[in-house]
Amino acid sequence: MKSAFKKLPSGKHSIDAGLLFAVTLCSSISTVLIYSISTNKLLSGVGGSYWKTQLFSMMIGLGTSVIMSFIDYRKLVKLWFVFAPIALFLVGLTFTSLGYQREGADDKAWLNLGFIMFQPSEILKLAFILTFAYHLSRDEEEMNKPVHMLLLCLHAAVPIGIVALQGDYGTAIVFAFIFGFMICSAKISWKYLLAAPFVIAGVVAAMWFFVLNEFHKKRVMILFNPGSDPENIEYQQDLGLAALKSGKVFGKGLFGSSGEYISVPEMHNDFIFTYAGQVFGFLGSVGILIILTYVCLKIFGDSRVTRDHLGKFICMGAFGLIFSHCIMNIGMVLKVAPVIGVPLPFMSAGGTAMVSMYAVIGLVLSTYAHRAVNYNVFYDEDEE
């Protein structure tokens, strides 16, 4: 099994500088965009504190990812009995009086502790990637036996079910993407792959008829019949598309008069790509997409050079997380996917999301750094 992975001789710590630079560039662009929104007074309530929070979160996240790159991911996953219960406990608190529902949101997925407000499902994503990677690495040879496959599916069903109960269906889909990419990167039998479309169709049908309310169904149906919505649910997406197109080729620039810009609800957050289109134009929007594509491809590439399957599974979990966020968010903005409240990685405003995304990158950096032997004090020479 070892022969399938590269071991690069090295005497010092190495880091994937290209990946770290790309995500830092994205979050820097995000900070500038949010600063522009607040300076141009385009959204009520979005003031100077937003871009400062974004900048502070970026610095905390950057430091976190670099520190995590020094920590042996093989040692980290063995602490699953510590971080997994903590993550589940924090998500469970959202069902108590500490749970908070943001204005305009249809899910109660935040915790308000008075001195801080954050979304614990972001922590659960990290915990799931680590615990599921550990589960897969220990069970890969037996995973195609029905009992073992059932246990793997139940492992994924726990976080998916919990966040769905919160009403956060977007995050539930993200967990499903992570699960799908990770399990397909293991030695899964072709029989399960053939059965997967039918299982997915059954789950979607069950969600449609027994879980989703009429409001969520309308969000989906208007994609197939635009302009048929008497309640104007598609207003935000239509406005976002108009804003995106208004930037034309070169954009309107970051600092103009407020009357030059189209104000879109949540354009500092889930719809930040619409503002990027306004100020940077088509060329700038394509540039952002190229950077995000590079991030995804770099993570996928790093999964091919890890020292073991555990590292590969961690990278594929990170790939599934960031790829699904990008596809769902851009699809929502372009009106080919329903509005589902999934932020654009390293771009949308939000301290919890920013730091957690950098932490995911930190996991990838750890697998990249530990592809080599004997490189720092966190690695045991005799450990295999």
Short mmCIF file of C-alpha atoms in Angstrom, two decimals:
data_model
loop_
_atom_site.label_atom_id
_atom_site.label_comp_id
_atom_site.label_asym_id
_atom_site.label_seq_id
_atom_site.Cartn_x
_atom_site.Cartn_y
_atom_site.Cartn_z
CA MET A 1 0.00 0.00 0.00
CA LYS A 2 2.83 2.37 0.80
CA SER A 3 4.19 2.14 -2.71
CA ALA A 4 1.15 4.00 -4.00
CA PHE A 5 2.27 7.15 -2.20
CA LYS A 6 5.31 9.35 -2.56
CA LYS A 7 7.77 9.81 0.26
CA LEU A 8 9.83 12.88 -0.39
CA PRO A 9 13.09 13.01 1.58
CA SER A 10 13.37 16.25 3.47
CA GLY A 11 15.13 17.61 6.49
CA LYS A 12 12.82 20.48 7.23
CA HIS A 13 9.20 21.47 7.38
CA SER A 14 7.58 22.06 4.00
CA ILE A 15 4.34 23.87 3.28
CA ASP A 16 2.11 24.12 0.23
CA ALA A 17 2.78 27.82 -0.35
CA GLY A 18 0.69 27.95 -3.53
CA LEU A 19 -2.44 26.74 -1.77
CA LEU A 20 -1.93 29.03 1.22
CA PHE A 21 -1.31 32.03 -1.05
CA ALA A 22 -4.46 31.34 -3.10
CA VAL A 23 -6.81 31.19 -0.11
CA THR A 24 -5.17 34.25 1.46
CA LEU A 25 -5.66 36.13 -1.80
CA CYS A 26 -9.35 35.20 -1.82
CA SER A 27 -9.92 36.35 1.76
CA SER A 28 -7.98 39.57 1.09
CA ILE A 29 -10.24 40.32 -1.88
CA SER A 30 -13.22 39.55 0.34
CA THR A 31 -12.07 42.05 2.99
CA VAL A 32 -11.66 44.75 0.34
CA LEU A 33 -15.14 44.04 -1.08
CA ILE A 34 -16.77 44.24 2.36
CA TYR A 35 -14.86 47.44 3.09
CA SER A 36 -16.21 48.85 -0.17
CA ILE A 37 -19.79 47.85 0.73
CA SER A 38 -19.53 49.53 4.13
CA THR A 39 -17.79 52.66 2.77
CA ASN A 40 -20.35 53.07 -0.02
CA LYS A 41 -23.17 52.50 2.55
CA LEU A 42 -24.89 49.99 0.28
CA LEU A 43 -26.47 47.81 2.99
CA SER A 44 -28.14 48.97 6.14
CA GLY A 45 -26.38 47.54 9.18
CA VAL A 46 -23.19 46.59 7.32
CA GLY A 47 -20.69 49.06 8.75
CA GLY A 48 -16.98 49.21 9.40
CA SER A 49 -17.07 46.41 11.96
CA TYR A 50 -17.78 43.87 9.21
CA TRP A 51 -14.58 44.33 7.24
CA LYS A 52 -12.57 44.55 10.46
CA THR A 53 -14.08 41.24 11.60
CA GLN A 54 -13.27 39.74 8.21
CA LEU A 55 -9.66 40.94 8.39
CA PHE A 56 -9.24 39.71 11.97
CA SER A 57 -10.77 36.32 11.08
CA MET A 58 -8.44 36.04 8.10
CA MET A 59 -5.39 36.63 10.30
CA ILE A 60 -6.61 34.17 12.95
CA GLY A 61 -7.39 31.62 10.24
CA LEU A 62 -4.03 32.07 8.54
CA GLY A 63 -2.20 31.55 11.82
CA THR A 64 -4.35 28.51 12.59
CA SER A 65 -3.63 26.86 9.24
CA VAL A 66 0.12 27.38 9.57
CA ILE A 67 0.16 25.99 13.13
CA MET A 68 -1.92 22.98 12.04
CA SER A 69 0.56 22.26 9.26
CA PHE A 70 3.15 21.43 11.96
CA ILE A 71 0.84 18.99 13.75
CA ASP A 72 0.91 15.37 12.62
CA TYR A 73 -2.58 14.64 11.27
CA ARG A 74 -2.16 10.99 12.30
CA LYS A 75 -1.88 12.05 15.92
CA LEU A 76 -4.71 14.55 15.56
CA VAL A 77 -7.31 12.03 14.36
CA LYS A 78 -6.61 9.84 17.39
CA LEU A 79 -8.11 12.61 19.54
CA TRP A 80 -11.52 12.04 17.90
CA PHE A 81 -13.03 11.11 21.27
CA VAL A 82 -12.29 14.70 22.42
CA PHE A 83 -13.29 16.95 19.49
CA ALA A 84 -16.19 14.89 18.08
CA PRO A 85 -18.30 14.98 21.30
CA ILE A 86 -17.52 18.70 21.74
CA ALA A 87 -18.67 19.46 18.19
CA LEU A 88 -21.88 17.45 18.63
CA PHE A 89 -22.54 19.08 21.98
CA LEU A 90 -22.17 22.59 20.55
CA VAL A 91 -24.54 21.79 17.67
CA GLY A 92 -26.95 20.30 20.18
CA LEU A 93 -27.02 23.60 22.07
CA THR A 94 -28.69 25.24 19.06
CA PHE A 95 -31.85 23.32 20.01
CA THR A 96 -31.89 25.07 23.41
CA SER A 97 -32.57 28.69 24.36
CA LEU A 98 -28.98 29.48 23.31
CA GLY A 99 -29.90 28.74 19.69
CA TYR A 100 -30.25 31.81 17.48
CA GLN A 101 -31.99 32.35 14.16
CA ARG A 102 -30.51 35.14 12.09
CA GLU A 103 -32.84 37.72 10.59
CA GLY A 104 -33.99 36.58 7.16
CA ALA A 105 -32.80 33.00 7.71
CA ASP A 106 -35.10 29.99 7.92
CA ASP A 107 -32.82 27.87 10.09
CA LYS A 108 -31.85 28.05 13.75
CA ALA A 109 -28.19 27.16 13.34
CA TRP A 110 -26.32 29.73 15.42
CA LEU A 111 -25.24 29.88 19.05
CA ASN A 112 -25.49 33.17 20.92
CA LEU A 113 -23.29 33.00 24.02
CA GLY A 114 -23.57 36.72 24.74
CA PHE A 115 -19.91 37.56 24.19
CA ILE A 116 -19.74 35.69 20.88
CA MET A 117 -22.08 34.34 18.22
CA PHE A 118 -20.99 31.51 15.92
CA GLN A 119 -22.25 28.60 13.82
CA PRO A 120 -21.22 25.30 15.47
CA SER A 121 -21.90 23.28 12.31
CA GLU A 122 -18.64 24.75 10.95
CA ILE A 123 -16.79 22.97 13.77
CA LEU A 124 -18.79 19.82 13.07
CA LYS A 125 -17.56 19.84 9.45
CA LEU A 126 -13.96 19.67 10.67
CA ALA A 127 -14.79 16.94 13.16
CA PHE A 128 -16.59 14.90 10.53
CA ILE A 129 -13.73 15.09 8.01
CA LEU A 130 -11.27 13.87 10.64
CA THR A 131 -13.45 11.16 12.19
CA PHE A 132 -14.73 9.82 8.88
CA ALA A 133 -11.21 9.77 7.41
CA TYR A 134 -10.06 7.80 10.46
CA HIS A 135 -13.05 5.43 10.14
CA LEU A 136 -12.35 4.86 6.44
CA SER A 137 -8.63 4.31 6.94
CA ARG A 138 -9.25 1.66 9.58
CA ASP A 139 -12.09 -0.05 7.74
CA GLU A 140 -11.17 0.32 4.07
CA GLU A 141 -10.32 -3.34 3.46
CA GLU A 142 -13.68 -4.44 4.88
CA MET A 143 -15.81 -1.49 3.77
CA ASN A 144 -17.66 -3.34 1.00
CA LYS A 145 -19.16 -5.82 3.43
CA PRO A 146 -22.80 -4.75 4.06
CA VAL A 147 -22.40 -4.31 7.82
CA HIS A 148 -19.31 -2.13 7.45
CA MET A 149 -20.89 -0.05 4.67
CA LEU A 150 -23.95 0.44 6.86
CA LEU A 151 -21.77 1.71 9.71
CA LEU A 152 -20.01 4.15 7.38
CA CYS A 153 -23.37 5.44 6.16
CA LEU A 154 -24.63 5.80 9.73
CA HIS A 155 -21.47 7.76 10.57
CA ALA A 156 -22.38 10.27 7.86
CA ALA A 157 -26.09 10.21 8.70
CA VAL A 158 -25.48 11.63 12.19
CA PRO A 159 -24.20 15.11 11.16
CA ILE A 160 -26.48 15.22 8.10
CA GLY A 161 -29.53 14.47 10.24
CA ILE A 162 -28.63 16.92 13.00
CA VAL A 163 -28.12 19.93 10.72
CA ALA A 164 -31.24 19.00 8.74
CA LEU A 165 -33.22 19.11 12.00
CA GLN A 166 -31.89 22.65 12.46
CA GLY A 167 -33.48 23.49 9.12
CA ASP A 168 -30.03 24.07 7.58
CA TYR A 169 -30.54 21.96 4.46
CA GLY A 170 -27.65 23.64 2.64
CA THR A 171 -25.14 22.43 5.24
CA ALA A 172 -26.76 18.98 5.19
CA ILE A 173 -26.07 18.80 1.44
CA VAL A 174 -22.47 19.90 2.06
CA PHE A 175 -22.01 17.00 4.50
CA ALA A 176 -23.44 14.65 1.86
CA PHE A 177 -20.90 15.95 -0.68
CA ILE A 178 -18.05 15.42 1.80
CA PHE A 179 -19.24 11.88 2.48
CA GLY A 180 -19.58 11.13 -1.23
CA PHE A 181 -16.12 12.35 -2.24
CA MET A 182 -14.41 10.64 0.69
CA ILE A 183 -16.07 7.25 0.28
CA CYS A 184 -15.54 7.27 -3.51
CA SER A 185 -11.82 7.87 -2.95
CA ALA A 186 -11.64 4.61 -0.95
CA LYS A 187 -11.88 1.04 -2.24
CA ILE A 188 -15.63 1.13 -2.76
CA SER A 189 -17.18 -1.60 -4.90
CA TRP A 190 -18.67 -0.70 -8.28
CA LYS A 191 -21.92 -2.33 -7.09
CA TYR A 192 -22.43 0.44 -4.52
CA LEU A 193 -21.62 3.07 -7.15
CA LEU A 194 -24.28 1.64 -9.46
CA ALA A 195 -26.81 1.62 -6.64
CA ALA A 196 -25.96 5.15 -5.47
CA PRO A 197 -28.12 7.07 -8.03
CA PHE A 198 -31.19 5.08 -7.03
CA VAL A 199 -30.51 5.63 -3.32
CA ILE A 200 -29.99 9.35 -3.89
CA ALA A 201 -33.23 9.56 -5.90
CA GLY A 202 -35.08 7.84 -3.06
CA VAL A 203 -33.62 10.20 -0.45
CA VAL A 204 -34.48 13.26 -2.56
CA ALA A 205 -38.04 12.01 -3.03
CA ALA A 206 -38.43 11.38 0.70
CA MET A 207 -37.11 14.85 1.47
CA TRP A 208 -39.49 16.42 -1.03
CA PHE A 209 -42.64 14.71 0.20
CA PHE A 210 -41.99 14.40 3.92
CA VAL A 211 -39.40 17.00 5.02
CA LEU A 212 -39.40 20.18 2.94
CA ASN A 213 -42.10 22.75 3.57
CA GLU A 214 -43.93 24.64 0.82
CA PHE A 215 -41.54 27.60 0.97
CA HIS A 216 -38.50 25.42 0.25
CA LYS A 217 -40.35 23.63 -2.54
CA LYS A 218 -41.19 26.95 -4.18
CA ARG A 219 -37.51 27.92 -4.10
CA VAL A 220 -36.79 24.86 -6.22
CA MET A 221 -39.79 25.08 -8.55
CA ILE A 222 -39.15 28.68 -9.63
CA LEU A 223 -35.88 27.52 -11.18
CA PHE A 224 -37.91 25.50 -13.70
CA ASN A 225 -40.58 28.13 -14.23
CA PRO A 226 -39.10 31.63 -13.79
CA GLY A 227 -41.55 34.46 -13.25
CA SER A 228 -44.28 32.18 -11.94
CA ASP A 229 -43.81 33.16 -8.31
CA PRO A 230 -46.61 35.38 -6.94
CA GLU A 231 -44.78 35.76 -3.61
CA ASN A 232 -41.66 37.03 -5.41
CA ILE A 233 -39.35 34.50 -3.76
CA GLU A 234 -36.98 34.81 -6.73
CA TYR A 235 -36.57 38.55 -6.19
CA GLN A 236 -33.14 38.20 -4.54
CA GLN A 237 -31.76 36.00 -7.30
CA ASP A 238 -33.14 38.24 -10.06
CA LEU A 239 -31.61 41.28 -8.38
CA GLY A 240 -28.33 39.43 -7.94
CA LEU A 241 -28.19 38.50 -11.61
CA ALA A 242 -28.90 42.11 -12.60
CA ALA A 243 -26.12 43.29 -10.28
CA LEU A 244 -23.68 40.74 -11.68
CA LYS A 245 -24.41 41.80 -15.26
CA SER A 246 -24.23 45.51 -14.47
CA GLY A 247 -20.46 45.33 -14.00
CA LYS A 248 -20.04 44.50 -17.70
CA VAL A 249 -16.46 43.70 -18.72
CA PHE A 250 -14.28 45.81 -16.43
CA GLY A 251 -16.62 46.68 -13.54
CA LYS A 252 -17.63 49.91 -11.83
CA GLY A 253 -14.70 50.12 -9.43
CA LEU A 254 -14.62 49.78 -5.66
CA PHE A 255 -15.44 53.33 -4.62
CA GLY A 256 -18.12 55.26 -6.47
CA SER A 257 -21.38 56.91 -5.51
CA SER A 258 -23.94 54.65 -3.87
CA GLY A 259 -26.33 55.26 -6.76
CA GLU A 260 -23.99 53.45 -9.16
CA TYR A 261 -24.43 50.08 -7.47
CA ILE A 262 -27.36 47.68 -7.23
CA SER A 263 -27.93 46.75 -3.60
CA VAL A 264 -28.66 43.03 -3.16
CA PRO A 265 -29.80 41.55 0.18
CA GLU A 266 -26.91 39.60 1.78
CA MET A 267 -24.44 40.77 -0.87
CA HIS A 268 -21.76 40.95 1.81
CA ASN A 269 -22.42 37.33 2.67
CA ASP A 270 -24.00 34.59 0.51
CA PHE A 271 -24.36 36.94 -2.49
CA ILE A 272 -20.90 38.51 -2.35
CA PHE A 273 -20.14 37.21 -5.85
CA THR A 274 -22.80 39.59 -7.21
CA TYR A 275 -20.91 42.54 -5.75
CA ALA A 276 -17.61 41.22 -7.09
CA GLY A 277 -19.25 41.21 -10.51
CA GLN A 278 -20.33 44.81 -10.10
CA VAL A 279 -16.98 46.25 -9.01
CA PHE A 280 -14.59 43.97 -10.93
CA GLY A 281 -16.74 43.13 -13.95
CA PHE A 282 -16.70 39.94 -15.99
CA LEU A 283 -12.91 39.73 -16.04
CA GLY A 284 -12.64 40.08 -12.26
CA SER A 285 -15.40 37.53 -11.68
CA VAL A 286 -13.63 35.03 -13.91
CA GLY A 287 -10.40 35.75 -12.02
CA ILE A 288 -12.05 34.87 -8.70
CA LEU A 289 -13.44 31.66 -10.20
CA ILE A 290 -9.96 30.75 -11.47
CA ILE A 291 -8.48 31.21 -7.98
CA LEU A 292 -11.19 29.06 -6.38
CA THR A 293 -10.75 26.42 -9.08
CA TYR A 294 -7.00 26.43 -8.40
CA VAL A 295 -7.68 25.92 -4.67
CA CYS A 296 -9.89 22.90 -5.37
CA LEU A 297 -7.45 21.37 -7.87
CA LYS A 298 -4.49 21.99 -5.54
CA ILE A 299 -6.25 20.16 -2.69
CA PHE A 300 -7.11 17.29 -5.05
CA GLY A 301 -3.48 17.22 -6.21
CA ASP A 302 -2.22 17.14 -2.62
CA SER A 303 -4.42 14.10 -1.99
CA ARG A 304 -2.28 12.23 -4.55
CA VAL A 305 1.01 12.76 -2.70
CA THR A 306 0.05 11.98 0.90
CA ARG A 307 2.05 9.36 2.76
CA ASP A 308 -1.00 7.17 3.51
CA HIS A 309 -4.70 6.68 2.85
CA LEU A 310 -5.68 8.58 5.99
CA GLY A 311 -4.07 11.72 4.56
CA LYS A 312 -5.74 11.12 1.20
CA PHE A 313 -9.17 10.85 2.81
CA ILE A 314 -8.64 14.07 4.77
CA CYS A 315 -7.71 15.91 1.57
CA MET A 316 -10.71 14.52 -0.29
CA GLY A 317 -12.98 15.60 2.57
CA ALA A 318 -11.53 19.11 2.32
CA PHE A 319 -11.99 19.01 -1.45
CA GLY A 320 -15.64 17.93 -1.07
CA LEU A 321 -16.29 20.72 1.43
CA ILE A 322 -14.83 23.60 -0.61
CA PHE A 323 -16.01 22.29 -3.99
CA SER A 324 -19.61 21.88 -2.79
CA HIS A 325 -19.64 25.37 -1.26
CA CYS A 326 -18.36 26.88 -4.53
CA ILE A 327 -20.79 24.99 -6.78
CA MET A 328 -23.84 25.64 -4.60
CA ASN A 329 -23.08 29.31 -3.98
CA ILE A 330 -22.24 30.22 -7.59
CA GLY A 331 -25.20 28.16 -8.78
CA MET A 332 -27.45 30.10 -6.42
CA VAL A 333 -26.15 33.43 -7.72
CA LEU A 334 -26.56 32.34 -11.36
CA LYS A 335 -30.09 31.07 -10.60
CA VAL A 336 -29.40 27.48 -11.54
CA ALA A 337 -29.66 26.36 -7.89
CA PRO A 338 -32.09 27.40 -5.15
CA VAL A 339 -31.21 29.97 -2.47
CA ILE A 340 -29.94 27.70 0.25
CA GLY A 341 -27.66 29.80 2.46
CA VAL A 342 -24.24 28.36 1.61
CA PRO A 343 -21.40 30.94 1.72
CA LEU A 344 -18.65 31.28 -0.88
CA PRO A 345 -15.41 29.93 0.66
CA PHE A 346 -12.91 32.59 1.81
CA MET A 347 -15.14 35.29 0.29
CA SER A 348 -18.43 35.59 2.18
CA ALA A 349 -18.53 37.62 5.39
CA GLY A 350 -18.48 35.57 8.57
CA GLY A 351 -15.81 34.96 11.17
CA THR A 352 -16.77 31.35 11.99
CA ALA A 353 -16.84 30.28 8.35
CA MET A 354 -13.56 32.03 7.56
CA VAL A 355 -11.61 30.50 10.46
CA SER A 356 -13.09 27.03 9.90
CA MET A 357 -12.20 27.12 6.18
CA TYR A 358 -8.62 28.05 7.05
CA ALA A 359 -8.58 25.20 9.59
CA VAL A 360 -9.61 22.80 6.80
CA ILE A 361 -6.73 24.15 4.73
CA GLY A 362 -4.52 23.56 7.78
CA LEU A 363 -5.46 19.86 7.67
CA VAL A 364 -4.46 19.70 4.01
CA LEU A 365 -1.19 21.49 4.77
CA SER A 366 -0.50 18.94 7.51
CA THR A 367 -0.91 16.03 5.10
CA TYR A 368 1.31 17.82 2.59
CA ALA A 369 4.04 18.55 5.13
CA HIS A 370 3.94 15.02 6.53
CA ARG A 371 4.35 13.37 3.16
CA ALA A 372 8.10 13.52 3.96
CA VAL A 373 9.96 11.49 6.59
CA ASN A 374 11.98 12.84 9.54
CA TYR A 375 11.20 16.48 9.13
CA ASN A 376 10.27 17.89 12.54
CA VAL A 377 9.75 17.25 16.23
CA PHE A 378 6.09 16.32 15.83
CA TYR A 379 6.98 13.13 13.95
CA ASP A 380 8.27 9.91 15.48
CA GLU A 381 10.98 8.33 13.35
CA ASP A 382 9.84 4.82 14.25
CA GLU A 383 6.15 5.52 13.80
CA GLU A 384 4.48 3.99 10.74
#
